[in-house]
Amino acid sequence: MSIWIITTGNSDVQLKTDDNWERPLYEEVRYDDQKDIRKCDKFAAIQEDKTTELYPVPARILGIVYGNHVQDNYYGNLAFPLLDTFTQYFVNKPDEKPSMLIVLLTDQRNIFVDENGDLNEQVEHEFSPFWQDTCTLEPIFKEYFQQHLIFSSVKLEFCTLRPRKKSHTSEPSKEGLDNWEKTLDLVKEEFQKIQKKLSESPEYDPKETVYVSHQAGTPAISSAVQFVSLGNFNNVKFLSSNIFFNDDDKPSSEPQLVEISNYWMGIQIEKAKQLVRKGLPGAALSMLEEIGYEDTKNVMPRLKNMVSVFNIRKSLIKKDENEFYVKPAIQRVVDSLSLIEIFFKEKNYIQGITLLAAAHETFLKAAIINELYSRYETFDSPISGKLRVDEVIVWNQEGLVFKTNEEDTKKDEKDNYLKDLLGVDRSINIKEEKIGILEQLFFPVKNNYKKLNQGELGNFSDIGSNQGMVAWLCELCKQAPKKNFQPWTLLKWIGKYVRKREADRRNQLMHNLRGVTERDVIRYLLGDQSDSSKRDVLTIYQQEVKEKFLNEIKNLGLPYKERNLYDELEAIANDIT
């Protein structure tokens, strides 16, 4: 069964004439203690609107005065400007007639009563929102739809939006039906009740059309009804009144049906823009693909490329480059620093810390390889004379390691490649020779000898560990005075061999999935130090990490192309139309 949901407002019912207004009808209820009308005795005299030639009366008052007379001859005094336009649509298209009408009324009495339950002084003003409530118009609306044969057999339901009273105080509440947030909550509650009632009806089909007329009522009600109806029903169409002026300057109107597909698509496009600006290009891409977005400004390929950037994919690397080459690796690091800034701005701290840890490790490996390969093409080996550095130390999926043959998978076979390179028998232990090679390449062997010499074959994992790499890079840079490498606070802390487990939030996050607070992130970024300057995470990251990180990349002469992801995202968002 199809449904028509209608909001109601202060101007929905007006008078065609004032002949019966003051006498006898107004006088009949004027002094009735049960009627709110006594709180403001300013409605006896009404005036004609010269444009419409109707007599506007506040909705609550009109309902009080005419409510008991709708089946008398007085019904002919009433005019229904908006409803007449809406109903004309179904008169013209009877096949689309709804099976059920739901009329939303308003009643703000709760926010205009004092602690004793009496109406407060606010309602003594004739323009108080209290008088514009439509709850007293219910019998008039019932009669209206009965008078129209097309709707006389249609099921009619009334729902009333009632703001809650401000509790435990006599102070007037300001959260009436012009409060956007509270009104949205009220509308959501009413729609939940409506849906529950519909779901209990065997005749209800979720695929049926739901017509929504939302022009009446406060702007907050109108917006809330639009928003909630789109979220609650599958097939929504907005039935509105299109007002225009005739040649005689008199206003006229005609029904207009707004197809939800266009309306909904517009909303989805706006959502996609916001997702892009918030650094969620993948979500925006999926949304635009789902709605069949017609791309006229090359948006979709740019979004796909941005998704690659956010995922640090291999597609960022040129065809002739290896992902473990210095240039593409440093570019990934620089891109990551911009991504981390976006994550921290949106308070996505876990993603930011994880990516920042990866950026540091990748930087260390790329920087060390760059120093070794560019400045020490060959070195004197302890046994066989000169060797090329890139034949001995490599960066691959295992990190920074001594080069091996892929087929040598057993532990005692790992040194076979290097033994062959040195020209020694494969049965010889070359642990000391490997330590000597590291000395030639300025690895801080003295500080690490105990671990390097560990076990029969030695333990050389430190050359690819954060601690080992920070020390190695610093030592390499000492050999090049023009490169006055200055590790930033976080890098120094990463390079410490001994760190308290509890203080190392990165490790606790990676290995134990322990969450982080803003305070934890700040302490991590400052190398396990607190901050007394009251700076936020984003500012500390920008000043204490990103800026210094980029300065040292430049100092080391590592090539990269700086990019402003904020500007790129904004440009894409602006082109989504």
XYZ file of C-alpha atoms in Angstrom, residues 46-456:
411
model
C -8.997 39.545 12.023
C -7.936 41.222 8.792
C -7.981 40.215 5.163
C -4.715 39.458 3.358
C -4.999 41.653 0.247
C -2.823 39.311 -1.806
C -4.668 36.066 -1.148
C -8.036 37.607 -0.182
C -8.104 35.186 2.753
C -8.225 35.816 6.497
C -5.201 34.238 8.244
C -5.799 33.059 11.821
C -3.232 31.313 14.067
C -3.729 27.558 13.713
C -4.404 26.713 17.379
C -7.036 29.476 17.655
C -8.719 28.486 14.398
C -8.965 24.903 15.593
C -10.421 25.955 18.940
C -13.032 28.205 17.341
C -14.052 26.020 14.367
C -13.196 22.550 15.704
C -16.721 21.762 16.905
C -18.437 23.170 13.805
C -16.731 21.433 10.881
C -19.834 19.418 10.051
C -22.069 22.474 10.236
C -22.633 24.987 7.497
C -19.545 26.785 8.746
C -17.163 24.350 7.016
C -17.619 26.361 3.835
C -15.813 29.276 5.539
C -12.526 27.355 5.494
C -9.793 27.458 2.854
C -6.944 24.949 2.430
C -4.378 26.547 0.085
C -1.622 23.914 0.292
C -3.795 20.834 0.695
C -5.944 21.795 -2.286
C -2.824 21.898 -4.446
C -1.512 18.584 -3.141
C -4.827 16.748 -3.541
C -5.158 18.011 -7.097
C -2.205 15.784 -8.024
C -4.118 12.655 -7.002
C -7.341 13.913 -8.553
C -5.444 14.191 -11.835
C -3.789 10.789 -11.305
C -6.264 8.613 -9.385
C -4.220 5.474 -10.084
C -1.539 6.866 -7.759
C -3.974 7.521 -4.914
C -2.376 6.533 -1.574
C -3.809 3.778 0.593
C -2.957 5.585 3.804
C -2.623 9.223 4.895
C -0.363 10.220 7.793
C -0.774 13.809 8.980
C 1.892 15.286 11.269
C 0.461 17.767 13.775
C 2.362 19.950 16.255
C 1.821 20.675 19.934
C 4.429 22.682 21.859
C 2.400 23.061 25.075
C 5.107 21.249 27.080
C 7.627 24.022 26.617
C 5.168 26.796 27.511
C 4.103 25.545 30.932
C 5.639 26.406 34.288
C 6.485 24.032 37.114
C 2.804 23.985 38.161
C 1.669 22.965 34.695
C 0.137 26.356 33.916
C 0.775 28.222 30.682
C 3.508 30.809 31.179
C 3.652 34.465 30.165
C 5.102 33.716 26.726
C 1.716 32.639 25.404
C 0.269 36.049 26.191
C 1.991 37.316 23.056
C -0.122 36.801 19.948
C 2.910 35.770 17.873
C 4.057 33.085 20.312
C 4.796 29.759 18.534
C 2.250 28.209 20.900
C -0.640 29.665 18.901
C 0.790 28.337 15.642
C 0.514 24.678 16.670
C -1.797 22.589 14.506
C -2.960 19.976 17.047
C -6.440 21.570 17.357
C -6.965 21.295 13.587
C -7.300 17.498 13.647
C -11.145 17.460 13.307
C -10.906 19.999 10.486
C -8.375 17.882 8.591
C -10.546 14.794 9.093
C -13.496 16.570 7.575
C -11.348 17.882 4.720
C -10.360 14.399 3.563
C -13.911 13.120 4.040
C -15.193 15.905 1.812
C -12.898 14.672 -0.995
C -14.390 11.493 -2.401
C -11.025 10.271 -3.634
C -9.792 10.103 -0.021
C -13.028 9.239 1.783
C -12.120 5.542 2.037
C -8.416 6.039 2.685
C -7.082 5.155 6.136
C -6.195 8.361 8.004
C -3.633 8.540 10.828
C -2.525 11.545 12.917
C 0.857 11.840 14.637
C 1.734 14.748 16.904
C 5.213 16.203 17.368
C 5.495 17.187 21.051
C 8.754 18.706 22.318
C 9.600 17.616 25.838
C 9.336 19.979 28.770
C 12.578 21.231 30.275
C 12.797 19.166 33.435
C 13.298 20.398 37.026
C 13.071 24.083 36.201
C 10.508 26.765 35.672
C 12.720 28.430 33.068
C 11.093 28.380 29.608
C 12.664 25.877 27.225
C 14.090 27.154 23.953
C 14.005 23.741 22.340
C 10.769 24.029 20.424
C 9.996 22.901 16.894
C 12.360 25.480 15.441
C 15.306 23.713 17.124
C 16.874 21.659 14.352
C 18.580 19.001 16.471
C 15.676 18.324 18.854
C 13.127 18.395 16.044
C 15.145 15.832 14.114
C 15.074 13.539 17.167
C 11.295 13.956 17.512
C 10.678 13.220 13.837
C 12.912 10.130 14.030
C 10.873 8.855 16.989
C 7.561 9.418 15.204
C 8.804 7.728 12.039
C 9.941 4.733 14.082
C 6.405 4.447 15.475
C 4.983 4.800 11.967
C 7.257 2.088 10.607
C 6.448 -0.251 13.473
C 2.732 0.186 12.809
C 3.234 -0.317 9.068
C 5.307 -3.459 9.581
C 2.405 -4.979 11.518
C 0.068 -4.467 8.578
C -0.123 -7.421 6.142
C -0.954 -4.964 3.361
C 2.267 -2.994 3.715
C 4.888 -3.427 0.996
C 8.235 -1.636 1.599
C 8.634 -1.251 -2.170
C 5.474 0.851 -2.472
C 5.743 4.596 -3.022
C 5.830 6.916 -0.022
C 4.700 10.421 -0.994
C 5.983 13.166 1.287
C 4.661 16.735 1.428
C 6.981 18.633 3.750
C 6.437 22.299 2.869
C 4.239 23.124 5.867
C 5.586 23.667 9.386
C 8.870 25.104 10.602
C 12.033 24.812 8.469
C 13.352 22.388 11.100
C 10.328 20.112 10.654
C 10.538 20.272 6.874
C 14.235 19.379 6.793
C 13.870 16.628 9.384
C 10.969 15.005 7.502
C 12.934 15.078 4.246
C 16.010 13.569 5.867
C 14.243 10.898 7.914
C 11.907 9.811 5.121
C 14.862 9.249 2.805
C 16.552 7.131 5.447
C 13.479 5.094 6.391
C 11.714 4.330 3.117
C 12.929 2.753 -0.101
C 10.788 4.596 -2.625
C 10.139 8.225 -1.673
C 8.615 10.945 -3.855
C 8.227 14.531 -2.710
C 4.872 16.096 -3.533
C 5.165 19.871 -3.334
C 3.291 23.028 -4.309
C 4.779 25.130 -7.075
C 3.632 28.722 -6.541
C 3.486 31.245 -9.410
C 1.724 34.521 -10.185
C -0.894 35.053 -12.861
C -1.158 38.103 -15.096
C -3.360 39.781 -12.489
C -0.554 39.357 -9.887
C -2.652 36.866 -7.950
C -0.765 33.835 -6.600
C -1.616 30.430 -7.997
C -0.136 27.026 -7.419
C 0.111 23.631 -9.012
C 1.282 20.261 -7.677
C 4.818 19.212 -8.473
C 6.283 15.749 -7.927
C 10.014 15.637 -7.278
C 11.411 12.228 -8.193
C 13.499 10.880 -5.389
C 16.138 9.581 -7.793
C 17.253 13.114 -8.656
C 16.832 14.405 -5.133
C 18.586 11.408 -3.594
C 21.395 11.568 -6.127
C 21.986 15.214 -5.221
C 22.263 14.266 -1.556
C 24.649 11.399 -2.345
C 26.837 13.717 -4.407
C 27.033 16.176 -1.512
C 27.931 13.308 0.821
C 30.647 12.169 -1.580
C 32.130 15.666 -1.585
C 32.320 15.661 2.205
C 33.885 12.200 2.249
C 36.603 13.357 -0.151
C 37.333 16.439 1.954
C 37.566 14.285 5.076
C 40.187 12.058 3.459
C 37.931 9.122 2.570
C 38.301 8.889 -1.228
C 37.555 5.149 -1.257
C 34.173 5.652 0.410
C 33.380 8.517 -1.965
C 34.377 6.407 -4.982
C 32.111 3.537 -3.887
C 29.212 5.917 -3.340
C 29.567 7.526 -6.767
C 29.886 4.126 -8.469
C 26.739 2.941 -6.686
C 24.612 5.853 -7.901
C 25.939 5.626 -11.456
C 27.579 9.050 -11.283
C 27.930 10.713 -14.677
C 31.549 11.868 -14.697
C 32.223 14.891 -16.883
C 35.364 16.205 -15.154
C 37.590 13.117 -14.891
C 36.637 12.713 -11.224
C 36.523 8.913 -11.088
C 40.102 8.258 -12.382
C 41.419 10.912 -9.988
C 39.561 9.301 -7.096
C 40.952 5.883 -8.032
C 44.442 7.357 -8.114
C 43.845 8.957 -4.714
C 42.713 5.589 -3.348
C 46.073 4.233 -4.537
C 47.843 7.068 -2.754
C 45.950 6.346 0.465
C 46.827 2.671 0.215
C 50.498 3.277 -0.760
C 50.054 0.882 -3.663
C 52.655 -0.267 -6.174
C 50.699 1.578 -8.827
C 52.415 4.724 -7.548
C 55.727 3.383 -8.805
C 56.822 3.908 -12.386
C 57.073 0.813 -14.571
C 60.863 0.917 -14.660
C 61.228 1.272 -10.878
C 61.405 -1.346 -8.132
C 59.444 -0.661 -4.952
C 62.690 -1.018 -2.985
C 64.443 1.686 -4.992
C 65.220 4.831 -3.048
C 63.259 7.317 -5.165
C 59.826 5.633 -5.108
C 60.312 4.632 -1.469
C 60.990 8.198 -0.343
C 58.036 9.411 -2.389
C 55.852 6.914 -0.509
C 57.241 8.249 2.756
C 56.457 11.846 1.811
C 52.964 10.908 0.649
C 52.482 9.065 3.938
C 53.411 12.144 5.937
C 50.591 14.025 4.218
C 48.177 11.147 4.817
C 49.085 11.017 8.488
C 48.299 14.728 8.729
C 44.815 14.040 7.331
C 44.314 11.107 9.718
C 45.315 13.185 12.738
C 43.110 16.071 11.616
C 40.133 13.682 11.583
C 41.291 12.156 14.906
C 42.006 8.766 13.314
C 44.942 8.236 15.660
C 45.427 4.491 15.226
C 45.782 4.786 11.446
C 48.097 7.766 11.886
C 50.440 6.066 14.354
C 50.596 2.860 12.333
C 51.423 4.681 9.102
C 53.921 6.938 10.874
C 55.807 3.900 12.187
C 55.954 2.471 8.652
C 57.120 5.821 7.263
C 60.040 5.952 9.716
C 61.153 2.412 8.941
C 60.907 2.922 5.193
C 62.822 6.198 5.432
C 65.636 4.596 7.418
C 66.083 1.767 4.912
C 65.931 4.040 1.876
C 68.282 6.624 3.420
C 70.871 4.002 4.414
C 70.775 2.308 1.004
C 71.131 5.714 -0.657
C 74.177 6.599 1.466
C 75.794 3.201 0.915
C 75.184 2.935 -2.816
C 75.936 6.564 -3.721
C 79.041 7.089 -1.573
C 80.521 3.619 -1.164
C 80.172 1.880 -4.497
C 82.949 -0.556 -3.503
C 84.772 -1.448 -0.294
C 87.722 -3.578 0.769
C 86.546 -7.015 1.833
C 88.436 -8.887 4.553
C 89.322 -11.748 2.155
C 88.887 -11.090 -1.565
C 89.737 -7.447 -2.107
C 87.201 -4.954 -3.418
C 83.512 -5.781 -3.489
C 80.526 -3.772 -4.664
C 78.231 -2.719 -1.815
C 75.072 -3.643 -3.703
C 76.430 -7.185 -4.043
C 76.543 -7.549 -0.266
C 73.889 -5.394 1.450
C 70.419 -5.219 -0.091
C 66.959 -3.998 0.764
C 64.178 -6.454 0.015
C 61.011 -7.824 1.599
C 63.004 -8.980 4.631
C 64.374 -5.474 5.200
C 68.056 -4.506 5.211
C 69.990 -7.782 5.033
C 73.082 -9.511 3.711
C 72.312 -10.707 0.213
C 71.443 -14.400 -0.224
C 70.380 -16.802 -2.941
C 66.626 -17.441 -3.011
C 67.182 -21.191 -3.206
C 69.265 -21.208 -0.009
C 66.402 -21.523 2.447
C 67.999 -23.447 5.320
C 69.689 -21.562 8.138
C 73.121 -23.073 7.492
C 72.813 -22.224 3.778
C 72.086 -18.518 4.200
C 75.764 -17.513 3.914
C 76.470 -19.595 0.776
C 76.055 -16.628 -1.597
C 78.427 -14.451 0.418
C 80.954 -17.280 0.795
C 80.972 -17.727 -2.976
C 81.408 -13.984 -3.416
C 84.339 -13.962 -0.987
C 85.820 -17.035 -2.671
C 85.922 -19.255 0.414
C 84.818 -22.806 1.062
C 81.161 -23.161 1.979
C 82.099 -25.111 5.101
C 83.886 -22.100 6.634
C 82.105 -19.956 9.255
C 82.232 -16.323 8.094
C 80.596 -14.693 11.112
C 83.662 -12.546 11.797
C 84.009 -11.664 8.103
C 80.408 -10.356 8.083
C 81.137 -8.271 11.174
C 84.219 -6.916 9.386
C 82.136 -5.986 6.344
C 79.747 -4.027 8.569
C 82.729 -2.171 10.062
C 83.866 -1.236 6.567
C 80.354 0.117 5.914
C 80.322 2.192 9.146
C 77.749 0.143 11.009
C 78.302 0.817 14.758
C 79.747 -2.625 15.427
C 81.330 -1.770 18.818
C 77.967 -0.933 20.330
C 76.374 -4.042 18.861
C 79.198 -6.604 18.879
C 77.711 -8.793 21.602
C 74.519 -9.328 19.629
C 76.267 -9.603 16.254
C 78.517 -12.306 17.684
C 75.640 -14.202 19.266
C 75.426 -17.923 18.460
C 77.407 -19.987 16.025
